[in-house]
Short mmCIF file of C-alpha atoms in Angstrom, two decimals:
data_model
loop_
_atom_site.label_atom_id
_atom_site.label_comp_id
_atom_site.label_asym_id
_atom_site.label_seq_id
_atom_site.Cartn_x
_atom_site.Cartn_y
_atom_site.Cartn_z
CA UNK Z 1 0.00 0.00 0.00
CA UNK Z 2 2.94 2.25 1.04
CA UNK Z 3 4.39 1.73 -2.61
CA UNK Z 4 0.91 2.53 -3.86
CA UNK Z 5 1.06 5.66 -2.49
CA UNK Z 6 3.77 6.53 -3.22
CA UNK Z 7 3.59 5.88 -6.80
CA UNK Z 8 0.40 8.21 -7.21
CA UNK Z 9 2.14 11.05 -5.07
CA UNK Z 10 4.52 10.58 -7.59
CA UNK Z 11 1.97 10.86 -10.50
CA UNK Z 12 0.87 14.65 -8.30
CA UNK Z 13 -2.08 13.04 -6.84
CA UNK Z 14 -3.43 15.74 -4.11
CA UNK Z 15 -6.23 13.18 -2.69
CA UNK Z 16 -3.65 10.59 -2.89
CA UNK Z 17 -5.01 9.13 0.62
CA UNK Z 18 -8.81 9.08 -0.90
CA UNK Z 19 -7.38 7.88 -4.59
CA UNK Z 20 -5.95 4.98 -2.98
CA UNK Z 21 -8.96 4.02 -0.97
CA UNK Z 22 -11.37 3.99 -4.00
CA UNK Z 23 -8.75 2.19 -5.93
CA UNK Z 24 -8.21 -0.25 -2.71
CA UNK Z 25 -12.43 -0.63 -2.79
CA UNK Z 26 -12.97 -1.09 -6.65
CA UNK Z 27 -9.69 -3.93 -6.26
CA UNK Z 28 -11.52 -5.95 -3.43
CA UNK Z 29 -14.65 -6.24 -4.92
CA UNK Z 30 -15.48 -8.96 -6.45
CA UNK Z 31 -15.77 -9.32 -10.42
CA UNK Z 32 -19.23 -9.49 -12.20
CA UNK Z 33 -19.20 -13.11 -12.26
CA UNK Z 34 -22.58 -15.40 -11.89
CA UNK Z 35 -20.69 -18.94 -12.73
CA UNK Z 36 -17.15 -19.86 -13.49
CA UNK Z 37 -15.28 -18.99 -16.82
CA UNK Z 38 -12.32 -19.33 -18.84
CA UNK Z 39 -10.29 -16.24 -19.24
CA UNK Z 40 -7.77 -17.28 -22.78
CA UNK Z 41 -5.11 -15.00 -23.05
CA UNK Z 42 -3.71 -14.43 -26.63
CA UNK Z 43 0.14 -14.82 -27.14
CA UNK Z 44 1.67 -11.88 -26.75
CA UNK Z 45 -1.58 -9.92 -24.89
CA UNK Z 46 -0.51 -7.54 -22.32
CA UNK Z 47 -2.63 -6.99 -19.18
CA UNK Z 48 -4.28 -3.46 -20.72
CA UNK Z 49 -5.66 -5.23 -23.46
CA UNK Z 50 -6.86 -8.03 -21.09
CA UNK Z 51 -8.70 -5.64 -18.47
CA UNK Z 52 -10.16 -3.52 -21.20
CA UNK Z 53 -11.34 -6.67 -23.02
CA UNK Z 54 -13.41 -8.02 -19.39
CA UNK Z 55 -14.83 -3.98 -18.95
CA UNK Z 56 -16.27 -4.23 -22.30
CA UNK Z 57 -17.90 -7.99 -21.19
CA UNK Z 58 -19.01 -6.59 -18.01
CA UNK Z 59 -16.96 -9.00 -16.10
CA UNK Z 60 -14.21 -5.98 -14.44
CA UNK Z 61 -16.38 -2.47 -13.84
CA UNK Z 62 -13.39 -0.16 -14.72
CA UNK Z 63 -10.13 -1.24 -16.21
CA UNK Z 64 -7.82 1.61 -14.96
CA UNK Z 65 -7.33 0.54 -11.13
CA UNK Z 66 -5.56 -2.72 -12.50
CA UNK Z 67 -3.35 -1.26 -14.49
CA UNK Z 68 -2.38 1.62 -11.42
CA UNK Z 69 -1.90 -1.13 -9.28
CA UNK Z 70 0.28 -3.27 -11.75
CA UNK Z 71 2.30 -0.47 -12.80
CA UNK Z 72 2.59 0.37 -9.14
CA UNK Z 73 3.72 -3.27 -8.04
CA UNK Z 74 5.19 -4.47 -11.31
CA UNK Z 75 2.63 -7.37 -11.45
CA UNK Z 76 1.39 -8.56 -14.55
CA UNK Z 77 3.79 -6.82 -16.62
CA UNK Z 78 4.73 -10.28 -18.53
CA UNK Z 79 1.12 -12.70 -19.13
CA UNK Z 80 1.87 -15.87 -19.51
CA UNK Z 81 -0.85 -16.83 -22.78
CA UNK Z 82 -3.15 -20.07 -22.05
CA UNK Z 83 -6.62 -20.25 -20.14
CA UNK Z 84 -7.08 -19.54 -16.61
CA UNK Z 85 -10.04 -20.47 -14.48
CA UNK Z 86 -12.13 -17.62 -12.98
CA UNK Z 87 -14.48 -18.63 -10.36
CA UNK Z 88 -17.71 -16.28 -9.00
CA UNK Z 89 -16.22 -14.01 -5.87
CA UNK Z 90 -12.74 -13.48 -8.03
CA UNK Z 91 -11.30 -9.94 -6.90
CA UNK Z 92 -9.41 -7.98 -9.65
CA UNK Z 93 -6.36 -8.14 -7.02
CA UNK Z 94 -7.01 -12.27 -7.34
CA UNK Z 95 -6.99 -12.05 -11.22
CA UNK Z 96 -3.70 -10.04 -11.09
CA UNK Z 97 -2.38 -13.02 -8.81
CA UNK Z 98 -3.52 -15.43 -10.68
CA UNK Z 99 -1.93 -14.03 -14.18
CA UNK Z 100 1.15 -13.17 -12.28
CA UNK Z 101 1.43 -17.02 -11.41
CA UNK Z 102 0.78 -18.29 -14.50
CA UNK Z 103 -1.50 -20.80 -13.02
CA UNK Z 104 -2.52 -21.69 -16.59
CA UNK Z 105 -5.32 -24.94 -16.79
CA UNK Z 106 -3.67 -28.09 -17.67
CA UNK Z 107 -4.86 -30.79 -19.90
CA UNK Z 108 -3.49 -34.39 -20.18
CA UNK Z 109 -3.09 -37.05 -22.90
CA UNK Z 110 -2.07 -40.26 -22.41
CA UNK Z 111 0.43 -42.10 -24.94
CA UNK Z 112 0.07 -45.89 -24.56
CA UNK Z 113 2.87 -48.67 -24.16
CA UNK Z 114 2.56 -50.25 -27.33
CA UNK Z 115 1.42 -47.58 -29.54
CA UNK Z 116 3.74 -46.83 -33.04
CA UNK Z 117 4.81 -42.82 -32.96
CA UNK Z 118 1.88 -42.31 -35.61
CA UNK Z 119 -0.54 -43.71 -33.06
CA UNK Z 120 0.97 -41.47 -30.82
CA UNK Z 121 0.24 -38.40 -33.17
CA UNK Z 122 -3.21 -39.54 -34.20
CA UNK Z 123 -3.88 -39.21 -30.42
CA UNK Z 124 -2.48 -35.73 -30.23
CA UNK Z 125 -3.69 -34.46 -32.95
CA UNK Z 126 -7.32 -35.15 -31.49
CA UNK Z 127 -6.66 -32.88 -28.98
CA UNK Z 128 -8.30 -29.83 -29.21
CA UNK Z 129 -6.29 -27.54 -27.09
CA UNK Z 130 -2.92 -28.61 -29.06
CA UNK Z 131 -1.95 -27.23 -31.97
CA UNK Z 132 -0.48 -29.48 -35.45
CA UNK Z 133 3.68 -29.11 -36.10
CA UNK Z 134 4.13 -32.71 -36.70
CA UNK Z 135 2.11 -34.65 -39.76
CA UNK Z 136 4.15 -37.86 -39.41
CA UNK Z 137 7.08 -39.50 -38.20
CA UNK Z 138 8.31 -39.48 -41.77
CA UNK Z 139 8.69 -35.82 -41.60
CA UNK Z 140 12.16 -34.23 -42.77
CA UNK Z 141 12.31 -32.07 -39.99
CA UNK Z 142 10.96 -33.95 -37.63
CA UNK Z 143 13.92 -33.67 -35.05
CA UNK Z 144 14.15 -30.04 -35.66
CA UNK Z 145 11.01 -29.21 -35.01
CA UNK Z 146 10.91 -31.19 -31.67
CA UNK Z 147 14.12 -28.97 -31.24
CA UNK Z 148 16.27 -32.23 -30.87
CA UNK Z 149 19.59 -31.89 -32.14
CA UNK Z 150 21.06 -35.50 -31.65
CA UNK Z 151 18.58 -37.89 -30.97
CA UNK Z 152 19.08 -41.00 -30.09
CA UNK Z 153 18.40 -42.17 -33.57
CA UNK Z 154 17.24 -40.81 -37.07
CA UNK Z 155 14.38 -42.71 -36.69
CA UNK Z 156 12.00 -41.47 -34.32
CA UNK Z 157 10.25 -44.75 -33.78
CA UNK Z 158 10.09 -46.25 -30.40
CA UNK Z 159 11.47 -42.93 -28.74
CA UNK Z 160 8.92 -41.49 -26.71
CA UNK Z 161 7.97 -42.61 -23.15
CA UNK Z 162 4.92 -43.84 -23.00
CA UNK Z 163 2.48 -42.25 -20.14
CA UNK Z 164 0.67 -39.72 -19.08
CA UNK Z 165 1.45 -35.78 -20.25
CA UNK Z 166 0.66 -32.46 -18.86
CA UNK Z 167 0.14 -29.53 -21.21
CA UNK Z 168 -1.82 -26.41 -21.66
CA UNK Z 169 -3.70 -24.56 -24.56
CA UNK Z 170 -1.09 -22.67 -27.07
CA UNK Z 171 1.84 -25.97 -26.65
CA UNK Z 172 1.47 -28.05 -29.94
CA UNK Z 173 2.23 -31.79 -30.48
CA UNK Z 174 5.73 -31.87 -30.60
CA UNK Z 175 5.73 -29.84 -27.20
CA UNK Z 176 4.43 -33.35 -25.57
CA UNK Z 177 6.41 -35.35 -27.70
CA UNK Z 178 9.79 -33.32 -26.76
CA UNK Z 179 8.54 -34.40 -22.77
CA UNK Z 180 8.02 -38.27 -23.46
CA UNK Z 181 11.29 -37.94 -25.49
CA UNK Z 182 13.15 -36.37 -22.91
CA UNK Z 183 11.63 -38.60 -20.40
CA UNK Z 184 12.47 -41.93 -22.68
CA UNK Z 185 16.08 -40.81 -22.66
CA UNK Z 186 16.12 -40.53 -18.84
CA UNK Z 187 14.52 -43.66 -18.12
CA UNK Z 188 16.44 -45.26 -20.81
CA UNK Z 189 19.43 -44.48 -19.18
CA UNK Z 190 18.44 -45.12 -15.37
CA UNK Z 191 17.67 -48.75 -17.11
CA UNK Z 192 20.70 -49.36 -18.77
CA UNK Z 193 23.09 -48.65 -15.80
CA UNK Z 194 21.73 -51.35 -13.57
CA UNK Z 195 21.31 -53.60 -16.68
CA UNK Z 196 22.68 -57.93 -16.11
CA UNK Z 197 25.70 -58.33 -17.41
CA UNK Z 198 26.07 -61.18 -20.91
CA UNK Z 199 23.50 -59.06 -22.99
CA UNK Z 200 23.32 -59.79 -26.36
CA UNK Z 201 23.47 -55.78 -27.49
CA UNK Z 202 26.07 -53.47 -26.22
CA UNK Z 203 23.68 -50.39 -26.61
CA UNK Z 204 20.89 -48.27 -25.02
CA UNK Z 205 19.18 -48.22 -28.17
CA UNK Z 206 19.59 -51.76 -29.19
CA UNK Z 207 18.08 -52.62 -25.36
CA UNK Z 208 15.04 -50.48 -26.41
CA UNK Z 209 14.60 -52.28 -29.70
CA UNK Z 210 14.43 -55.31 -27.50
CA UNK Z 211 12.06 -53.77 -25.10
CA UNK Z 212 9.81 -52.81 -28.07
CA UNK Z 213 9.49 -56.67 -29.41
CA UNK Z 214 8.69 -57.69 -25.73
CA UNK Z 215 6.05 -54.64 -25.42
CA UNK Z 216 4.67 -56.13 -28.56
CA UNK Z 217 4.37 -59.81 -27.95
CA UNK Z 218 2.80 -59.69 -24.54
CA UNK Z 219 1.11 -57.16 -21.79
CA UNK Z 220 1.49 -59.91 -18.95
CA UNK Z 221 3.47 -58.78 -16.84
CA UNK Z 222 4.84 -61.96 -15.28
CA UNK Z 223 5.33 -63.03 -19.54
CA UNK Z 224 7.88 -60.01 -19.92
CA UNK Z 225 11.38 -61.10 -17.99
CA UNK Z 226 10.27 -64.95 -19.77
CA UNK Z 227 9.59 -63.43 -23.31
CA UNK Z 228 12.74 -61.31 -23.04
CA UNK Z 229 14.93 -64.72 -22.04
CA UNK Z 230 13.62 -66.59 -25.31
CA UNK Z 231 14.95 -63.86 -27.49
CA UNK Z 232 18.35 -63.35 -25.49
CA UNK Z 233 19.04 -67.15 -26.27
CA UNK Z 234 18.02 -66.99 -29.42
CA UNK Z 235 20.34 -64.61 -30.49
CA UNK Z 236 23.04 -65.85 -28.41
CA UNK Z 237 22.47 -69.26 -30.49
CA UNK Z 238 22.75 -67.01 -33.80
CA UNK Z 239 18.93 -67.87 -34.51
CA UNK Z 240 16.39 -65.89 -35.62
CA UNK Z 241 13.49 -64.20 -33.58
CA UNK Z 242 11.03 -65.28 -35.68
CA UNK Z 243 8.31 -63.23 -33.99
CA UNK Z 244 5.27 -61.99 -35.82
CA UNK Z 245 4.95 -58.29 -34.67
CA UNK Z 246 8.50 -57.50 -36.43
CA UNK Z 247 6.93 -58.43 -39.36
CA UNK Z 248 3.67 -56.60 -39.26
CA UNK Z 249 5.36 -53.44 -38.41
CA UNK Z 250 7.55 -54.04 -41.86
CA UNK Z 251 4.22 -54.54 -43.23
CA UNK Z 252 2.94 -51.20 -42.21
CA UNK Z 253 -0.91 -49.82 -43.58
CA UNK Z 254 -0.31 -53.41 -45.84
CA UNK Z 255 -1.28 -55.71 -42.97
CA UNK Z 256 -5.06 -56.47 -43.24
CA UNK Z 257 -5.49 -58.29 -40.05
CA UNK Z 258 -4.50 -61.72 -41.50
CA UNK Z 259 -0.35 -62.41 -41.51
CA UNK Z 260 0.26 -64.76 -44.30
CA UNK Z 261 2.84 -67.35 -45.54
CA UNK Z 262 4.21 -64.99 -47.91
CA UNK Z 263 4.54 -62.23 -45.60
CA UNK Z 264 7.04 -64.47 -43.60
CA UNK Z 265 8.63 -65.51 -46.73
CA UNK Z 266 9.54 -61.93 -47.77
CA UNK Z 267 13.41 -61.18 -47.30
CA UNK Z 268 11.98 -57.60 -48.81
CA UNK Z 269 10.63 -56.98 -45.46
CA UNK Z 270 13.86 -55.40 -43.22
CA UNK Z 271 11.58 -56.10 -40.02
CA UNK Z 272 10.77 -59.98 -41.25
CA UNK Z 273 12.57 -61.78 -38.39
CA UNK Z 274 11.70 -64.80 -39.76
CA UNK Z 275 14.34 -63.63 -42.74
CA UNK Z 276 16.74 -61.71 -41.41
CA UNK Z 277 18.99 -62.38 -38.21
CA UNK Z 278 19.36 -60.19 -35.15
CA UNK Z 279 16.96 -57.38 -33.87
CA UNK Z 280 15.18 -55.13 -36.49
CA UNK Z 281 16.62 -51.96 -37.74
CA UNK Z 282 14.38 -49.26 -34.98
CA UNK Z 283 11.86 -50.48 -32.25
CA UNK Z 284 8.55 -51.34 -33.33
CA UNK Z 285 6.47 -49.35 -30.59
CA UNK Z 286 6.42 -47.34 -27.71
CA UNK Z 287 7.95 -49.13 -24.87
CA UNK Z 288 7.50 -48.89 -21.27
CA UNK Z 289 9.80 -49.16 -18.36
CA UNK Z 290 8.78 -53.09 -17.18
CA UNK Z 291 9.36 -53.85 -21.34
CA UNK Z 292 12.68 -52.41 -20.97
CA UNK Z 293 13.51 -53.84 -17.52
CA UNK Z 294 12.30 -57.14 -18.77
CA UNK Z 295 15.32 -56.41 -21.86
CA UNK Z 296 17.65 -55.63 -19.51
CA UNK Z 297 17.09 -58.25 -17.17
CA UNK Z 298 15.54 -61.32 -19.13
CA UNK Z 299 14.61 -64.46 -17.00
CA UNK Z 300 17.03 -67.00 -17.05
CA UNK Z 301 15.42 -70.15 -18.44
CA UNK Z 302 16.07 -72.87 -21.52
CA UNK Z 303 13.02 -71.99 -23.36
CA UNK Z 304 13.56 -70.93 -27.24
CA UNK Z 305 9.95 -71.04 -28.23
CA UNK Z 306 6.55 -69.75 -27.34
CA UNK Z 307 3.10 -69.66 -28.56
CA UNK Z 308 0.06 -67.76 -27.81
CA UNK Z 309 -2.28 -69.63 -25.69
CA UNK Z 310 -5.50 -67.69 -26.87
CA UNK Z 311 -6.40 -66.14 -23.49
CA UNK Z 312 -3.60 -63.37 -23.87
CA UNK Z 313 -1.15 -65.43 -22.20
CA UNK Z 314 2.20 -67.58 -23.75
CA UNK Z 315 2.85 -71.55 -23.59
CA UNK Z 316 6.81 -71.64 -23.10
CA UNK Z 317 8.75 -74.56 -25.15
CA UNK Z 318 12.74 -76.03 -24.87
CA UNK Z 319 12.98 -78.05 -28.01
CA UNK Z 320 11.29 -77.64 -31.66
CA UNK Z 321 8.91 -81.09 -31.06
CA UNK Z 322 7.68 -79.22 -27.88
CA UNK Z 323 6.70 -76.34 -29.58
CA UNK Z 324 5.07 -77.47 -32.54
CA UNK Z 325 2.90 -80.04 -30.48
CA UNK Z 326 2.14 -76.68 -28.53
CA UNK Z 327 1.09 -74.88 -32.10
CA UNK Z 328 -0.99 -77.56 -33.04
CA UNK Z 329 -2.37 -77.57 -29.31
CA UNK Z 330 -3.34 -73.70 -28.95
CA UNK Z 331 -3.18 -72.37 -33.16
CA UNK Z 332 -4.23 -74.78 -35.14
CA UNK Z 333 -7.61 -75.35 -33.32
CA UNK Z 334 -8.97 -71.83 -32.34
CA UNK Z 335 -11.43 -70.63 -30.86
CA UNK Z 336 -13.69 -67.53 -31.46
CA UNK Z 337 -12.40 -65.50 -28.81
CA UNK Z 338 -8.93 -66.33 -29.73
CA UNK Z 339 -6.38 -63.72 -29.13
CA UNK Z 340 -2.89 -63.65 -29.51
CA UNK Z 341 -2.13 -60.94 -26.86
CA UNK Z 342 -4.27 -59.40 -23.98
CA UNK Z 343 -6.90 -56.46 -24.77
CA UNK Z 344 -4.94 -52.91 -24.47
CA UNK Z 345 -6.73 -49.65 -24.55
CA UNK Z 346 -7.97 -48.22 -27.37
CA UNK Z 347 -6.13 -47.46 -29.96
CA UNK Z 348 -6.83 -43.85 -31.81
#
């Protein structure tokens, strides 16, 4: 208050005393409010515009006490744009508080463990409060648009932490997607230095392709650590991974529903692990922290092959004979509600 005064002593105020207690009276009232509302501030609106603006909708009775009383304290000088919640009994003095604190309303979007990064852009882009800088993974400047200069990899498959995001109106897609990145990398790398020793990759990123198969193949959580042991001995035997979801991803907006013979057959296909030895070129999907755990730290075991039960769940196999007697046991006699891999959430 003492600043206050001083300020519009300053400005030659002779009343200053009675000035500041009708300014003090029209700040503590409360705004013409009968339910709550959204206040959006525009990028790059200043406070004056803002007050003016709720005078003319009959929400603030006279516009000039908040801007004596900013220019007086400094607050509000820099408005943070976004939406901010105004509830009934809101004082201008409130307002100022709440602009000055940039207490902005948050949204959230969820990207799910599983999902490919187009998924993960279909689901942003449904969100209304985000803006579009991203149209596909396939983009040229995809990296520099996220603001990344050396990712982890060209391709930007597989590097985003799947979970839950915070953001507010004005961010864009690749806002969120810079904050899964950035939290992929960190997890990543918590991972990786408490990984078992006698991996069959020497690299973070060859982990995560690992962790992407597994994330693919099954959402049991007991199946992970098991799942990630079958394909550690496989390629420390030199033999393929021969796993299905490799090959769809190759596949791409190709696959109908229905994998085929010929699909598995096609050394065309750089993510056919039924063709080509080792772990496909990028992760297939967005992979979560048990997925990459479970690649880190794969169950010790003398299983090389598995087959889906039906019910979501995996029958484990040491030899060839076992496994095929488990094929003709759980594929080659399904039923209707057959399914390869538990029910996730819906995909966008």
């Amino acid at each position: 208050m003492l600043r206050l005064l001083a300020y519009l002593v300053v400005l030659g105020v002779s009343s200053a005393a009675a000035l500041t207690g009708w300014l003090w009276w029209q700040l503590s009232g409360p705004l013409a409010l009968a339910e709550p509302r959204v206040l959006d501030v525009a990028n790059g609106e200043g406070l004056g515009h803002v007050a003016r603006r709720l005078q003319v909708e009959g929400v603030l009775a006279d516009y000039r006490p908040l801007l004596i009383y900013s220019r007086a304290t400094g607050l509000g000088r820099q408005l943070q744009a976004g939406e901010y919640a105004i509830a009934p009994g809101t004082t201008p003095l409130a307002l100022l508080a709440l602009l000055e604190a940039k207490r902005t309303i948050s949204y959230q979007v969820t990207l799910v463990e599983g999902w490919t990064v187009q998924q993960a852009l279909t689901a942003l882009h449904a969100q209304p409060k985000l803006s579009r800088r991203l149209d596909s993974p396939q983009q040229a400047d995809f990296w520099a648009v996220l603001g990344v200069e050396t990712p982890l990899a060209s391709h930007p498959e597989g590097l985003f932490f799947p979970d839950t995001y915070q953001y507010q109106k004005g961010m864009s897609d690749a806002d969120v997607l810079l904050q899964a990145y950035t939290r992929l990398d960190r997890v990543l790398a918590e991972e990786w230095s408490a990984r078992s020793t006698g991996l069959p990759y020497d690299t973070p990123y060859a982990a995560l392709i690992m962790a992407s198969v597994v994330e693919k193949e099954t959402a049991v959580p007991a199946e992970r650590g098991q799942i990630a042991g079958v394909f550690v001995r496989r390629l420390q035997r030199g033999m393929r991974l021969q796993t299905d979801p490799t090959v769809i991803y190759g596949l791409g907006q190709a696959f109908d529903g229905n994998l085929r013979r010929r699909h598995l057959q096609d050394a065309g296909n750089r993510y056919n692990s039924y063709r080509h030895a080792g772990l496909p070129p990028t992760p297939i999907a967005l992979a979560g922290r048990a997925a990459i755990r479970a690649a880190l730290h794969p169950e010790e075991g003398s299983s090389l092959y598995f087959v889906a039960r039906g019910d979501g769940s995996h029958q484990f196999s040491r030899t060839l004979a076992e496994h095929q007697a488990a094929v003709e046991r759980y594929q080659r006699q399904r039923r209707a509600d057959y399914r390869s891999s538990p029910d996730r959430e819906a995909r966008p």
